[in-house]
């Protein structure tokens, strides 16, 4: 059953990683002036229009991120901005691989146009979609892509 068609509610996790709680409060030249609360509200509103419930979470710790990914095994999908853990965390990568729900990774900035250490995401081989460089609008693109992935997996 496609999202919004009735039956069981489609629920997804919107998970943001370290320092993203500072969004809109510092470094506006890189990340813009939209706050994390604004992003979570915009994604929640888009989700409502698509028939999808969005649960938002943010953690500054690697273990906290892993725990949130594990908890999402009971949900239908994950939109994740892992922050700098994208470049280093095999633990978050393993968690995503272990949880059998679709996952779309998003980065606000174009990580390929920044310092060399940001050019690679160790998560990207295990996610179902990857969006970067679209600003905070990327979160809405990621939710739309995730909903499409969920629909593709649904029987019928
Ligand atoms: O572009 C992205 O979304 C990033 O995931 C953001 C991470 C960065 O480490 C990644 O390479 C790319 C950093 C988030 C830090 O966010 C801040 C926001 C405002 C002020 C300070 C940090």
GROMACS .gro file of C-alpha atoms and ligand atoms in nm:
model
  178
    1UNK     CA    1   0.000   0.000   0.000
    2UNK     CA    2   0.144   0.336  -0.096
    3UNK     CA    3   0.195   0.606   0.169
    4UNK     CA    4  -0.122   0.806   0.227
    5UNK     CA    5  -0.358   0.539   0.093
    6UNK     CA    6  -0.478   0.431   0.436
    7UNK     CA    7  -0.398   0.124   0.645
    8UNK     CA    8  -0.082   0.122   0.856
    9UNK     CA    9   0.076   0.465   0.897
   10UNK     CA   10   0.411   0.505   0.721
   11UNK     CA   11   0.660   0.641   0.973
   12UNK     CA   12   1.014   0.754   0.906
   13UNK     CA   13   1.305   0.876   1.115
   14UNK     CA   14   1.472   1.209   1.037
   15UNK     CA   15   1.811   1.177   1.208
   16UNK     CA   16   2.067   1.457   1.233
   17UNK     CA   17   2.419   1.412   1.364
   18UNK     CA   18   2.679   1.610   1.554
   19UNK     CA   19   2.670   1.988   1.558
   20UNK     CA   20   2.359   2.007   1.343
   21UNK     CA   21   2.174   2.135   1.651
   22UNK     CA   22   2.369   2.457   1.577
   23UNK     CA   23   2.217   2.493   1.231
   24UNK     CA   24   2.112   2.852   1.165
   25UNK     CA   25   2.288   2.974   1.476
   26UNK     CA   26   2.653   2.969   1.352
   27UNK     CA   27   2.834   2.951   1.014
   28UNK     CA   28   2.539   3.082   0.804
   29UNK     CA   29   2.777   3.131   0.508
   30UNK     CA   30   2.818   2.752   0.483
   31UNK     CA   31   2.491   2.611   0.618
   32UNK     CA   32   2.242   2.899   0.580
   33UNK     CA   33   2.022   3.060   0.842
   34UNK     CA   34   1.751   2.796   0.876
   35UNK     CA   35   1.748   2.630   1.218
   36UNK     CA   36   1.722   2.258   1.284
   37UNK     CA   37   1.375   2.316   1.431
   38UNK     CA   38   1.276   2.485   1.102
   39UNK     CA   39   1.410   2.189   0.902
   40UNK     CA   40   1.228   1.937   1.121
   41UNK     CA   41   0.904   2.134   1.084
   42UNK     CA   42   0.938   2.161   0.706
   43UNK     CA   43   1.007   1.788   0.670
   44UNK     CA   44   0.722   1.704   0.907
   45UNK     CA   45   0.485   1.924   0.704
   46UNK     CA   46   0.598   1.765   0.378
   47UNK     CA   47   0.555   1.423   0.536
   48UNK     CA   48   0.198   1.510   0.639
   49UNK     CA   49   0.118   1.613   0.282
   50UNK     CA   50   0.255   1.277   0.162
   51UNK     CA   51   0.077   1.073   0.430
   52UNK     CA   52   0.397   1.002   0.622
   53UNK     CA   53   0.468   1.057   0.992
   54UNK     CA   54   0.813   1.202   1.056
   55UNK     CA   55   0.994   1.142   1.387
   56UNK     CA   56   1.287   1.378   1.431
   57UNK     CA   57   1.599   1.308   1.638
   58UNK     CA   58   1.945   1.458   1.674
   59UNK     CA   59   2.253   1.325   1.849
   60UNK     CA   60   2.603   1.460   1.899
   61UNK     CA   61   2.745   1.116   1.978
   62UNK     CA   62   2.828   0.820   1.754
   63UNK     CA   63   2.665   0.571   1.993
   64UNK     CA   64   2.355   0.787   2.010
   65UNK     CA   65   2.332   0.784   1.630
   66UNK     CA   66   2.375   0.404   1.624
   67UNK     CA   67   2.098   0.366   1.885
   68UNK     CA   68   1.859   0.583   1.681
   69UNK     CA   69   1.931   0.382   1.366
   70UNK     CA   70   1.865   0.057   1.555
   71UNK     CA   71   1.533   0.191   1.687
   72UNK     CA   72   1.431   0.273   1.330
   73UNK     CA   73   1.415  -0.101   1.250
   74UNK     CA   74   1.052  -0.076   1.364
   75UNK     CA   75   0.984   0.214   1.124
   76UNK     CA   76   0.962   0.235   0.744
   77UNK     CA   77   1.274   0.434   0.656
   78UNK     CA   78   1.545   0.679   0.754
   79UNK     CA   79   1.660   1.021   0.630
   80UNK     CA   80   2.002   1.078   0.783
   81UNK     CA   81   2.245   1.366   0.789
   82UNK     CA   82   2.531   1.201   0.977
   83UNK     CA   83   2.735   1.523   0.990
   84UNK     CA   84   3.109   1.460   1.010
   85UNK     CA   85   3.048   1.095   1.106
   86UNK     CA   86   2.977   1.044   0.736
   87UNK     CA   87   3.351   1.061   0.679
   88UNK     CA   88   3.463   0.834   0.963
   89UNK     CA   89   3.198   0.611   1.117
   90UNK     CA   90   3.203   0.242   1.028
   91UNK     CA   91   2.981   0.191   1.335
   92UNK     CA   92   2.699   0.399   1.183
   93UNK     CA   93   2.758   0.236   0.846
   94UNK     CA   94   2.723  -0.112   1.004
   95UNK     CA   95   2.406  -0.001   1.185
   96UNK     CA   96   2.248   0.119   0.858
   97UNK     CA   97   2.348  -0.204   0.685
   98UNK     CA   98   2.198  -0.409   0.971
   99UNK     CA   99   1.861  -0.234   0.972
  100UNK     CA  100   1.649  -0.356   0.680
  101UNK     CA  101   1.471  -0.030   0.598
  102UNK     CA  102   1.554   0.215   0.318
  103UNK     CA  103   1.785   0.500   0.410
  104UNK     CA  104   1.861   0.824   0.225
  105UNK     CA  105   2.170   1.026   0.323
  106UNK     CA  106   2.165   1.403   0.294
  107UNK     CA  107   2.428   1.672   0.332
  108UNK     CA  108   2.342   2.040   0.327
  109UNK     CA  109   2.672   2.147   0.172
  110UNK     CA  110   2.843   2.007  -0.137
  111UNK     CA  111   3.095   1.788   0.046
  112UNK     CA  112   3.287   1.734  -0.281
  113UNK     CA  113   3.359   2.106  -0.311
  114UNK     CA  114   3.499   2.133   0.042
  115UNK     CA  115   3.808   2.006   0.225
  116UNK     CA  116   3.944   1.675   0.099
  117UNK     CA  117   3.853   1.487   0.418
  118UNK     CA  118   3.484   1.558   0.348
  119UNK     CA  119   3.486   1.419  -0.007
  120UNK     CA  120   3.400   1.063   0.092
  121UNK     CA  121   3.108   0.926   0.291
  122UNK     CA  122   3.174   0.578   0.430
  123UNK     CA  123   2.795   0.543   0.456
  124UNK     CA  124   2.720   0.604   0.089
  125UNK     CA  125   2.778   0.241  -0.024
  126UNK     CA  126   2.502   0.118   0.211
  127UNK     CA  127   2.234   0.385   0.160
  128UNK     CA  128   1.955   0.387  -0.098
  129UNK     CA  129   2.006   0.746  -0.202
  130UNK     CA  130   2.251   1.032  -0.152
  131UNK     CA  131   2.179   1.405  -0.182
  132UNK     CA  132   2.428   1.684  -0.118
  133UNK     CA  133   2.482   2.049  -0.200
  134UNK     CA  134   2.114   2.145  -0.222
  135UNK     CA  135   2.108   2.334   0.108
  136UNK     CA  136   1.839   2.248   0.359
  137UNK     CA  137   1.601   2.182   0.067
  138UNK     CA  138   1.797   1.858   0.034
  139UNK     CA  139   1.607   1.721   0.335
  140UNK     CA  140   1.277   1.756   0.149
  141UNK     CA  141   1.428   1.596  -0.160
  142UNK     CA  142   1.556   1.314   0.060
  143UNK     CA  143   1.211   1.255   0.212
  144UNK     CA  144   1.053   1.243  -0.134
  145UNK     CA  145   1.318   0.994  -0.252
  146UNK     CA  146   1.270   0.785   0.063
  147UNK     CA  147   0.892   0.772   0.020
  148UNK     CA  148   0.948   0.654  -0.337
  149UNK     CA  149   1.184   0.379  -0.215
  150UNK     CA  150   0.930   0.269   0.047
  151UNK     CA  151   0.654   0.253  -0.214
  152UNK     CA  152   0.876   0.045  -0.445
  153UNK     CA  153   0.920  -0.211  -0.165
  154UNK     CA  154   0.550  -0.235  -0.082
  155UNK     CA  155   0.356  -0.528  -0.228
  156UNK     CA  156   0.097  -0.437  -0.492
  157LIG     O1  157   2.687   1.950   0.474
  157LIG     C1  158   2.645   1.881   0.568
  157LIG     O2  159   2.527   1.864   0.592
  157LIG     C2  160   2.746   1.817   0.665
  157LIG     O3  161   2.696   1.688   0.702
  157LIG     C3  162   2.753   1.907   0.786
  157LIG     C4  163   2.858   1.862   0.888
  157LIG     C5  164   2.992   1.843   0.820
  157LIG     O4  165   3.086   1.794   0.914
  157LIG     C6  166   2.982   1.748   0.704
  157LIG     O5  167   3.110   1.738   0.643
  157LIG     C7  168   2.882   1.799   0.602
  157LIG     C8  169   2.879   1.966   0.998
  157LIG     C9  170   2.758   2.012   1.063
  157LIG    C10  171   2.797   2.129   1.148
  157LIG     O6  172   2.688   2.214   1.147
  157LIG    C11  173   2.707   2.336   1.198
  157LIG    C12  174   2.604   2.424   1.178
  157LIG    C13  175   2.617   2.551   1.225
  157LIG    C14  176   2.732   2.589   1.294
  157LIG    C15  177   2.833   2.501   1.314
  157LIG    C16  178   2.821   2.373   1.267
   0.00000   0.00000   0.00000
